mmCIF file with all atom_site columns, C-alpha atoms in Angstrom:
data_model
loop_
_atom_site.group_PDB
_atom_site.id
_atom_site.type_symbol
_atom_site.label_atom_id
_atom_site.label_alt_id
_atom_site.label_comp_id
_atom_site.label_asym_id
_atom_site.label_entity_id
_atom_site.label_seq_id
_atom_site.pdbx_PDB_ins_code
_atom_site.Cartn_x
_atom_site.Cartn_y
_atom_site.Cartn_z
_atom_site.occupancy
_atom_site.B_iso_or_equiv
_atom_site.pdbx_formal_charge
_atom_site.auth_seq_id
_atom_site.auth_comp_id
_atom_site.auth_asym_id
_atom_site.auth_atom_id
_atom_site.pdbx_PDB_model_num
ATOM 1   C CA . UNK R 1 1   ? 8.407   -14.474 -17.146 1.00 93.00 ? 18  UNK R CA 1
ATOM 2   C CA . UNK R 1 2   ? 5.695   -16.753 -18.456 1.00 96.00 ? 19  UNK R CA 1
ATOM 3   C CA . UNK R 1 3   ? 4.208   -16.155 -21.904 1.00 96.00 ? 20  UNK R CA 1
ATOM 4   C CA . UNK R 1 4   ? 0.697   -17.446 -22.528 1.00 95.00 ? 21  UNK R CA 1
ATOM 5   C CA . UNK R 1 5   ? -2.161  -17.372 -24.993 1.00 95.00 ? 22  UNK R CA 1
ATOM 6   C CA . UNK R 1 6   ? -5.843  -17.949 -24.346 1.00 93.00 ? 23  UNK R CA 1
ATOM 7   C CA . UNK R 1 7   ? -8.689  -18.612 -26.738 1.00 93.00 ? 24  UNK R CA 1
ATOM 8   C CA . UNK R 1 8   ? -11.880 -16.532 -26.514 1.00 90.00 ? 25  UNK R CA 1
ATOM 9   C CA . UNK R 1 9   ? -13.302 -19.067 -24.027 1.00 90.00 ? 26  UNK R CA 1
ATOM 10  C CA . UNK R 1 10  ? -10.382 -18.082 -21.762 1.00 91.00 ? 27  UNK R CA 1
ATOM 11  C CA . UNK R 1 11  ? -8.692  -21.473 -21.984 1.00 94.00 ? 28  UNK R CA 1
ATOM 12  C CA . UNK R 1 12  ? -4.952  -21.766 -22.306 1.00 95.00 ? 29  UNK R CA 1
ATOM 13  C CA . UNK R 1 13  ? -3.782  -22.573 -25.827 1.00 96.00 ? 30  UNK R CA 1
ATOM 14  C CA . UNK R 1 14  ? -0.112  -22.005 -25.024 1.00 96.00 ? 31  UNK R CA 1
ATOM 15  C CA . UNK R 1 15  ? 1.996   -21.443 -21.924 1.00 96.00 ? 32  UNK R CA 1
ATOM 16  C CA . UNK R 1 16  ? 5.774   -21.238 -21.868 1.00 96.00 ? 33  UNK R CA 1
ATOM 17  C CA . UNK R 1 17  ? 7.878   -23.806 -19.983 1.00 96.00 ? 34  UNK R CA 1
ATOM 18  C CA . UNK R 1 18  ? 8.831   -21.179 -17.402 1.00 95.00 ? 35  UNK R CA 1
ATOM 19  C CA . UNK R 1 19  ? 5.393   -21.757 -15.835 1.00 95.00 ? 36  UNK R CA 1
ATOM 20  C CA . UNK R 1 20  ? 6.991   -24.702 -14.039 1.00 94.00 ? 37  UNK R CA 1
ATOM 21  C CA . UNK R 1 21  ? 9.463   -22.383 -12.284 1.00 94.00 ? 38  UNK R CA 1
ATOM 22  C CA . UNK R 1 22  ? 6.781   -19.816 -11.494 1.00 94.00 ? 39  UNK R CA 1
ATOM 23  C CA . UNK R 1 23  ? 3.839   -21.991 -10.475 1.00 95.00 ? 40  UNK R CA 1
ATOM 24  C CA . UNK R 1 24  ? 5.075   -25.600 -10.430 1.00 94.00 ? 41  UNK R CA 1
ATOM 25  C CA . UNK R 1 25  ? 2.938   -26.805 -13.356 1.00 95.00 ? 42  UNK R CA 1
ATOM 26  C CA . UNK R 1 26  ? 4.318   -28.410 -16.489 1.00 95.00 ? 43  UNK R CA 1
ATOM 27  C CA . UNK R 1 27  ? 2.919   -26.723 -19.629 1.00 95.00 ? 44  UNK R CA 1
ATOM 28  C CA . UNK R 1 28  ? 0.867   -29.778 -20.655 1.00 95.00 ? 45  UNK R CA 1
ATOM 29  C CA . UNK R 1 29  ? -0.939  -29.605 -17.284 1.00 94.00 ? 46  UNK R CA 1
ATOM 30  C CA . UNK R 1 30  ? -2.184  -26.117 -18.149 1.00 93.00 ? 47  UNK R CA 1
ATOM 31  C CA . UNK R 1 31  ? -3.209  -26.530 -21.821 1.00 92.00 ? 48  UNK R CA 1
ATOM 32  C CA . UNK R 1 32  ? -6.976  -26.433 -22.218 1.00 92.00 ? 49  UNK R CA 1
ATOM 33  C CA . UNK R 1 33  ? -7.475  -25.315 -18.610 1.00 91.00 ? 50  UNK R CA 1
ATOM 34  C CA . UNK R 1 34  ? -9.680  -22.292 -17.940 1.00 91.00 ? 51  UNK R CA 1
ATOM 35  C CA . UNK R 1 35  ? -7.865  -19.241 -16.655 1.00 89.00 ? 52  UNK R CA 1
ATOM 36  C CA . UNK R 1 36  ? -10.354 -19.240 -13.768 1.00 88.00 ? 53  UNK R CA 1
ATOM 37  C CA . UNK R 1 37  ? -8.505  -22.243 -12.287 1.00 90.00 ? 54  UNK R CA 1
ATOM 38  C CA . UNK R 1 38  ? -5.317  -20.154 -12.180 1.00 91.00 ? 55  UNK R CA 1
ATOM 39  C CA . UNK R 1 39  ? -6.818  -17.367 -10.091 1.00 92.00 ? 56  UNK R CA 1
ATOM 40  C CA . UNK R 1 40  ? -7.946  -17.542 -6.437  1.00 92.00 ? 57  UNK R CA 1
ATOM 41  C CA . UNK R 1 41  ? -11.708 -17.277 -6.001  1.00 90.00 ? 58  UNK R CA 1
ATOM 42  C CA . UNK R 1 42  ? -11.514 -13.797 -4.451  1.00 91.00 ? 59  UNK R CA 1
ATOM 43  C CA . UNK R 1 43  ? -9.865  -12.407 -7.613  1.00 89.00 ? 60  UNK R CA 1
ATOM 44  C CA . UNK R 1 44  ? -12.379 -13.878 -10.078 1.00 88.00 ? 61  UNK R CA 1
ATOM 45  C CA . UNK R 1 45  ? -14.793 -10.893 -10.033 1.00 89.00 ? 62  UNK R CA 1
ATOM 46  C CA . UNK R 1 46  ? -11.886 -8.487  -10.554 1.00 89.00 ? 63  UNK R CA 1
ATOM 47  C CA . UNK R 1 47  ? -10.450 -10.526 -13.420 1.00 87.00 ? 64  UNK R CA 1
ATOM 48  C CA . UNK R 1 48  ? -13.865 -11.082 -15.024 1.00 85.00 ? 65  UNK R CA 1
ATOM 49  C CA . UNK R 1 49  ? -14.593 -7.364  -14.843 1.00 88.00 ? 66  UNK R CA 1
ATOM 50  C CA . UNK R 1 50  ? -11.347 -6.475  -16.590 1.00 87.00 ? 67  UNK R CA 1
ATOM 51  C CA . UNK R 1 51  ? -11.881 -9.062  -19.333 1.00 84.00 ? 68  UNK R CA 1
ATOM 52  C CA . UNK R 1 52  ? -15.458 -7.825  -19.880 1.00 83.00 ? 69  UNK R CA 1
ATOM 53  C CA . UNK R 1 53  ? -14.234 -4.238  -20.022 1.00 86.00 ? 70  UNK R CA 1
ATOM 54  C CA . UNK R 1 54  ? -11.526 -5.110  -22.542 1.00 83.00 ? 71  UNK R CA 1
ATOM 55  C CA . UNK R 1 55  ? -13.987 -7.040  -24.727 1.00 79.00 ? 72  UNK R CA 1
ATOM 56  C CA . UNK R 1 56  ? -16.421 -4.126  -24.599 1.00 81.00 ? 73  UNK R CA 1
ATOM 57  C CA . UNK R 1 57  ? -13.640 -1.780  -25.729 1.00 80.00 ? 74  UNK R CA 1
ATOM 58  C CA . UNK R 1 58  ? -12.817 -4.314  -28.442 1.00 75.00 ? 75  UNK R CA 1
ATOM 59  C CA . UNK R 1 59  ? -16.371 -4.068  -29.773 1.00 73.00 ? 76  UNK R CA 1
ATOM 60  C CA . UNK R 1 60  ? -15.922 -0.312  -30.034 1.00 73.00 ? 77  UNK R CA 1
ATOM 61  C CA . UNK R 1 61  ? -12.586 -0.868  -31.791 1.00 67.00 ? 78  UNK R CA 1
ATOM 62  C CA . UNK R 1 62  ? -10.863 1.184   -29.080 1.00 53.00 ? 79  UNK R CA 1
ATOM 63  C CA . UNK R 1 63  ? -8.545  -1.698  -28.232 1.00 49.00 ? 80  UNK R CA 1
ATOM 64  C CA . UNK R 1 64  ? -6.449  -1.103  -31.332 1.00 54.00 ? 81  UNK R CA 1
ATOM 65  C CA . UNK R 1 65  ? -5.512  2.352   -30.054 1.00 60.00 ? 82  UNK R CA 1
ATOM 66  C CA . UNK R 1 66  ? -4.561  1.281   -26.536 1.00 65.00 ? 83  UNK R CA 1
ATOM 67  C CA . UNK R 1 67  ? -1.448  -0.350  -25.097 1.00 74.00 ? 84  UNK R CA 1
ATOM 68  C CA . UNK R 1 68  ? -1.602  -3.777  -23.463 1.00 79.00 ? 85  UNK R CA 1
ATOM 69  C CA . UNK R 1 69  ? -3.444  -3.845  -20.135 1.00 85.00 ? 86  UNK R CA 1
ATOM 70  C CA . UNK R 1 70  ? -1.363  -4.437  -16.992 1.00 90.00 ? 87  UNK R CA 1
ATOM 71  C CA . UNK R 1 71  ? -2.999  -5.895  -13.891 1.00 91.00 ? 88  UNK R CA 1
ATOM 72  C CA . UNK R 1 72  ? -1.809  -7.307  -10.591 1.00 92.00 ? 89  UNK R CA 1
ATOM 73  C CA . UNK R 1 73  ? -3.446  -10.307 -9.003  1.00 92.00 ? 90  UNK R CA 1
ATOM 74  C CA . UNK R 1 74  ? -2.643  -13.562 -7.298  1.00 93.00 ? 91  UNK R CA 1
ATOM 75  C CA . UNK R 1 75  ? -2.176  -16.877 -9.096  1.00 94.00 ? 92  UNK R CA 1
ATOM 76  C CA . UNK R 1 76  ? -2.565  -20.372 -7.689  1.00 94.00 ? 93  UNK R CA 1
ATOM 77  C CA . UNK R 1 77  ? 0.460   -22.675 -7.791  1.00 94.00 ? 94  UNK R CA 1
ATOM 78  C CA . UNK R 1 78  ? 0.445   -26.442 -8.158  1.00 94.00 ? 95  UNK R CA 1
ATOM 79  C CA . UNK R 1 79  ? 1.073   -26.881 -4.418  1.00 95.00 ? 96  UNK R CA 1
ATOM 80  C CA . UNK R 1 80  ? -1.979  -24.601 -3.821  1.00 92.00 ? 97  UNK R CA 1
ATOM 81  C CA . UNK R 1 81  ? 0.179   -21.737 -2.560  1.00 94.00 ? 98  UNK R CA 1
ATOM 82  C CA . UNK R 1 82  ? -0.373  -18.310 -4.103  1.00 95.00 ? 99  UNK R CA 1
ATOM 83  C CA . UNK R 1 83  ? 1.975   -15.840 -5.715  1.00 95.00 ? 100 UNK R CA 1
ATOM 84  C CA . UNK R 1 84  ? 1.470   -12.235 -6.729  1.00 95.00 ? 101 UNK R CA 1
ATOM 85  C CA . UNK R 1 85  ? 1.800   -11.667 -10.450 1.00 95.00 ? 102 UNK R CA 1
ATOM 86  C CA . UNK R 1 86  ? 1.815   -8.766  -12.844 1.00 95.00 ? 103 UNK R CA 1
ATOM 87  C CA . UNK R 1 87  ? 0.062   -9.708  -16.058 1.00 94.00 ? 104 UNK R CA 1
ATOM 88  C CA . UNK R 1 88  ? 0.407   -7.676  -19.219 1.00 94.00 ? 105 UNK R CA 1
ATOM 89  C CA . UNK R 1 89  ? -2.081  -8.827  -21.838 1.00 91.00 ? 106 UNK R CA 1
ATOM 90  C CA . UNK R 1 90  ? -3.689  -7.775  -25.081 1.00 87.00 ? 107 UNK R CA 1
ATOM 91  C CA . UNK R 1 91  ? -6.266  -9.177  -27.450 1.00 87.00 ? 108 UNK R CA 1
ATOM 92  C CA . UNK R 1 92  ? -5.103  -11.165 -30.499 1.00 87.00 ? 109 UNK R CA 1
ATOM 93  C CA . UNK R 1 93  ? -6.822  -10.589 -33.837 1.00 86.00 ? 110 UNK R CA 1
ATOM 94  C CA . UNK R 1 94  ? -7.117  -12.588 -37.034 1.00 87.00 ? 111 UNK R CA 1
ATOM 95  C CA . UNK R 1 95  ? -6.272  -11.081 -40.417 1.00 88.00 ? 112 UNK R CA 1
ATOM 96  C CA . UNK R 1 96  ? -9.683  -9.455  -40.686 1.00 84.00 ? 113 UNK R CA 1
ATOM 97  C CA . UNK R 1 97  ? -9.382  -7.800  -37.253 1.00 79.00 ? 114 UNK R CA 1
ATOM 98  C CA . UNK R 1 98  ? -11.716 -10.070 -35.278 1.00 83.00 ? 115 UNK R CA 1
ATOM 99  C CA . UNK R 1 99  ? -10.626 -11.082 -31.772 1.00 86.00 ? 116 UNK R CA 1
ATOM 100 C CA . UNK R 1 100 ? -9.388  -14.667 -31.587 1.00 90.00 ? 117 UNK R CA 1
ATOM 101 C CA . UNK R 1 101 ? -7.702  -14.781 -28.202 1.00 90.00 ? 118 UNK R CA 1
ATOM 102 C CA . UNK R 1 102 ? -5.533  -13.116 -25.614 1.00 91.00 ? 119 UNK R CA 1
ATOM 103 C CA . UNK R 1 103 ? -1.761  -13.051 -25.401 1.00 93.00 ? 120 UNK R CA 1
ATOM 104 C CA . UNK R 1 104 ? 0.048   -12.117 -22.226 1.00 93.00 ? 121 UNK R CA 1
ATOM 105 C CA . UNK R 1 105 ? 3.150   -12.147 -20.108 1.00 96.00 ? 122 UNK R CA 1
ATOM 106 C CA . UNK R 1 106 ? 3.147   -13.019 -16.413 1.00 95.00 ? 123 UNK R CA 1
ATOM 107 C CA . UNK R 1 107 ? 5.847   -11.836 -14.012 1.00 95.00 ? 124 UNK R CA 1
ATOM 108 C CA . UNK R 1 108 ? 6.251   -12.803 -10.343 1.00 95.00 ? 125 UNK R CA 1
ATOM 109 C CA . UNK R 1 109 ? 5.952   -9.695  -8.145  1.00 96.00 ? 126 UNK R CA 1
ATOM 110 C CA . UNK R 1 110 ? 5.544   -11.491 -4.805  1.00 93.00 ? 127 UNK R CA 1
ATOM 111 C CA . UNK R 1 111 ? 8.718   -10.002 -3.349  1.00 94.00 ? 128 UNK R CA 1
ATOM 112 C CA . UNK R 1 112 ? 7.696   -6.487  -4.353  1.00 94.00 ? 129 UNK R CA 1
ATOM 113 C CA . UNK R 1 113 ? 4.226   -6.966  -2.862  1.00 92.00 ? 130 UNK R CA 1
ATOM 114 C CA . UNK R 1 114 ? 5.764   -8.232  0.384   1.00 93.00 ? 131 UNK R CA 1
ATOM 115 C CA . UNK R 1 115 ? 8.020   -5.152  0.541   1.00 95.00 ? 132 UNK R CA 1
ATOM 116 C CA . UNK R 1 116 ? 5.012   -2.898  -0.124  1.00 93.00 ? 133 UNK R CA 1
ATOM 117 C CA . UNK R 1 117 ? 3.127   -4.573  2.745   1.00 91.00 ? 134 UNK R CA 1
ATOM 118 C CA . UNK R 1 118 ? 6.139   -4.119  5.031   1.00 94.00 ? 135 UNK R CA 1
ATOM 119 C CA . UNK R 1 119 ? 6.365   -0.442  4.055   1.00 95.00 ? 136 UNK R CA 1
ATOM 120 C CA . UNK R 1 120 ? 2.657   0.079   4.712   1.00 94.00 ? 137 UNK R CA 1
ATOM 121 C CA . UNK R 1 121 ? 2.982   -1.581  8.116   1.00 95.00 ? 138 UNK R CA 1
ATOM 122 C CA . UNK R 1 122 ? 6.044   0.539   8.943   1.00 94.00 ? 139 UNK R CA 1
ATOM 123 C CA . UNK R 1 123 ? 4.130   3.662   7.864   1.00 95.00 ? 140 UNK R CA 1
ATOM 124 C CA . UNK R 1 124 ? 1.194   2.729   10.119  1.00 95.00 ? 141 UNK R CA 1
ATOM 125 C CA . UNK R 1 125 ? 3.557   2.179   13.044  1.00 94.00 ? 142 UNK R CA 1
ATOM 126 C CA . UNK R 1 126 ? 5.319   5.496   12.394  1.00 94.00 ? 143 UNK R CA 1
ATOM 127 C CA . UNK R 1 127 ? 1.978   7.313   12.219  1.00 95.00 ? 144 UNK R CA 1
ATOM 128 C CA . UNK R 1 128 ? 0.868   5.669   15.465  1.00 93.00 ? 145 UNK R CA 1
ATOM 129 C CA . UNK R 1 129 ? 4.149   6.627   17.152  1.00 93.00 ? 146 UNK R CA 1
ATOM 130 C CA . UNK R 1 130 ? 3.879   10.200  15.843  1.00 93.00 ? 147 UNK R CA 1
ATOM 131 C CA . UNK R 1 131 ? 0.314   10.479  17.156  1.00 93.00 ? 148 UNK R CA 1
ATOM 132 C CA . UNK R 1 132 ? 1.392   9.121   20.563  1.00 92.00 ? 149 UNK R CA 1
ATOM 133 C CA . UNK R 1 133 ? 4.297   11.600  20.638  1.00 92.00 ? 150 UNK R CA 1
ATOM 134 C CA . UNK R 1 134 ? 1.991   14.510  19.792  1.00 91.00 ? 151 UNK R CA 1
ATOM 135 C CA . UNK R 1 135 ? -0.499  13.466  22.471  1.00 90.00 ? 152 UNK R CA 1
ATOM 136 C CA . UNK R 1 136 ? 2.318   13.071  24.995  1.00 89.00 ? 153 UNK R CA 1
ATOM 137 C CA . UNK R 1 137 ? 3.742   16.518  24.208  1.00 87.00 ? 154 UNK R CA 1
ATOM 138 C CA . UNK R 1 138 ? 0.309   18.152  24.390  1.00 86.00 ? 155 UNK R CA 1
ATOM 139 C CA . UNK R 1 139 ? -0.340  16.434  27.720  1.00 86.00 ? 156 UNK R CA 1
ATOM 140 C CA . UNK R 1 140 ? 3.088   17.349  29.091  1.00 84.00 ? 157 UNK R CA 1
ATOM 141 C CA . UNK R 1 141 ? 2.647   20.947  27.984  1.00 81.00 ? 158 UNK R CA 1
ATOM 142 C CA . UNK R 1 142 ? -0.657  21.091  29.841  1.00 80.00 ? 159 UNK R CA 1
ATOM 143 C CA . UNK R 1 143 ? 0.776   19.368  32.925  1.00 82.00 ? 160 UNK R CA 1
ATOM 144 C CA . UNK R 1 144 ? 3.706   21.818  33.052  1.00 82.00 ? 161 UNK R CA 1
ATOM 145 C CA . UNK R 1 145 ? 1.700   24.980  32.353  1.00 81.00 ? 162 UNK R CA 1
ATOM 146 C CA . UNK R 1 146 ? -0.943  24.370  35.007  1.00 81.00 ? 163 UNK R CA 1
ATOM 147 C CA . UNK R 1 147 ? 1.412   24.585  38.026  1.00 85.00 ? 164 UNK R CA 1
ATOM 148 C CA . UNK R 1 148 ? 3.624   27.097  36.199  1.00 82.00 ? 165 UNK R CA 1
ATOM 149 C CA . UNK R 1 149 ? 0.698   29.533  35.891  1.00 82.00 ? 166 UNK R CA 1
ATOM 150 C CA . UNK R 1 150 ? 0.203   29.250  39.646  1.00 84.00 ? 167 UNK R CA 1
ATOM 151 C CA . UNK R 1 151 ? 3.906   29.940  40.284  1.00 85.00 ? 168 UNK R CA 1
ATOM 152 C CA . UNK R 1 152 ? 3.890   32.933  37.951  1.00 83.00 ? 169 UNK R CA 1
ATOM 153 C CA . UNK R 1 153 ? 0.710   34.271  39.603  1.00 84.00 ? 170 UNK R CA 1
ATOM 154 C CA . UNK R 1 154 ? 2.261   34.039  43.056  1.00 85.00 ? 171 UNK R CA 1
ATOM 155 C CA . UNK R 1 155 ? 5.433   35.679  41.665  1.00 82.00 ? 172 UNK R CA 1
ATOM 156 C CA . UNK R 1 156 ? 3.393   38.671  40.464  1.00 83.00 ? 173 UNK R CA 1
ATOM 157 C CA . UNK R 1 157 ? 1.615   38.870  43.808  1.00 83.00 ? 174 UNK R CA 1
ATOM 158 C CA . UNK R 1 158 ? 4.919   38.768  45.730  1.00 84.00 ? 175 UNK R CA 1
ATOM 159 C CA . UNK R 1 159 ? 6.329   41.604  43.584  1.00 81.00 ? 176 UNK R CA 1
ATOM 160 C CA . UNK R 1 160 ? 3.731   43.931  45.099  1.00 83.00 ? 177 UNK R CA 1
ATOM 161 C CA . UNK R 1 161 ? 4.997   43.254  48.636  1.00 85.00 ? 178 UNK R CA 1
ATOM 162 C CA . UNK R 1 162 ? 7.959   44.690  50.496  1.00 85.00 ? 179 UNK R CA 1
ATOM 163 C CA . UNK R 1 163 ? 10.891  42.277  50.143  1.00 84.00 ? 180 UNK R CA 1
ATOM 164 C CA . UNK R 1 164 ? 14.430  42.577  51.402  1.00 87.00 ? 181 UNK R CA 1
ATOM 165 C CA . UNK R 1 165 ? 17.411  42.160  49.005  1.00 85.00 ? 182 UNK R CA 1
ATOM 166 C CA . UNK R 1 166 ? 17.837  38.421  49.534  1.00 88.00 ? 183 UNK R CA 1
ATOM 167 C CA . UNK R 1 167 ? 14.111  37.774  49.040  1.00 86.00 ? 184 UNK R CA 1
ATOM 168 C CA . UNK R 1 168 ? 14.145  39.872  45.841  1.00 84.00 ? 185 UNK R CA 1
ATOM 169 C CA . UNK R 1 169 ? 17.068  37.784  44.519  1.00 87.00 ? 186 UNK R CA 1
ATOM 170 C CA . UNK R 1 170 ? 15.154  34.566  45.215  1.00 86.00 ? 187 UNK R CA 1
ATOM 171 C CA . UNK R 1 171 ? 12.056  36.005  43.555  1.00 86.00 ? 188 UNK R CA 1
ATOM 172 C CA . UNK R 1 172 ? 14.164  37.006  40.535  1.00 86.00 ? 189 UNK R CA 1
ATOM 173 C CA . UNK R 1 173 ? 15.500  33.410  40.264  1.00 88.00 ? 190 UNK R CA 1
ATOM 174 C CA . UNK R 1 174 ? 11.928  32.067  40.465  1.00 87.00 ? 191 UNK R CA 1
ATOM 175 C CA . UNK R 1 175 ? 10.904  34.489  37.709  1.00 86.00 ? 192 UNK R CA 1
ATOM 176 C CA . UNK R 1 176 ? 13.850  33.530  35.416  1.00 88.00 ? 193 UNK R CA 1
ATOM 177 C CA . UNK R 1 177 ? 13.295  29.810  35.970  1.00 86.00 ? 194 UNK R CA 1
ATOM 178 C CA . UNK R 1 178 ? 9.556   30.066  35.311  1.00 86.00 ? 195 UNK R CA 1
ATOM 179 C CA . UNK R 1 179 ? 10.212  32.078  32.126  1.00 85.00 ? 196 UNK R CA 1
ATOM 180 C CA . UNK R 1 180 ? 12.656  29.408  30.844  1.00 86.00 ? 197 UNK R CA 1
ATOM 181 C CA . UNK R 1 181 ? 10.150  26.682  31.664  1.00 83.00 ? 198 UNK R CA 1
ATOM 182 C CA . UNK R 1 182 ? 7.375   28.650  29.960  1.00 80.00 ? 199 UNK R CA 1
ATOM 183 C CA . UNK R 1 183 ? 9.469   28.981  26.770  1.00 81.00 ? 200 UNK R CA 1
ATOM 184 C CA . UNK R 1 184 ? 10.266  25.270  26.888  1.00 77.00 ? 201 UNK R CA 1
#
């Protein structure tokens, strides 16, 4: 985990040495840098919205009653790759209760996110397979019942005619077989 602090201008004032393991930067490369350089462009509106919301709650003094905020977003590494991170952060206050910065902990959740993506993909595939199975069974049911109804209709018609014993046995076998197929 990486521990960090930001000033109210959202610039790093401290970052633990474990940032090198997580993102490839040495701590001195991060000091004074805006947090916006740590986040991919597509996550900036999300992050800005959360910070604005937290600062608005701070003005209402609701922050003191709430636990630290936990968010998930991507962070940019030194080699320009991206990792998924869970960030738990809260606002720091001076002795008189005024906000002076943000303190947080960052944890790599890339593996978990990858597993979640794999599970979602597997779920989509299972749903697609289930839909195909249902369509196949409905189609097969229709394809079997259409000729079966004709066979059963002819069976009923033949029952009204004079049949010898052998013909009646054959008709009985046709009836039993069509009933089994109808139940299936």
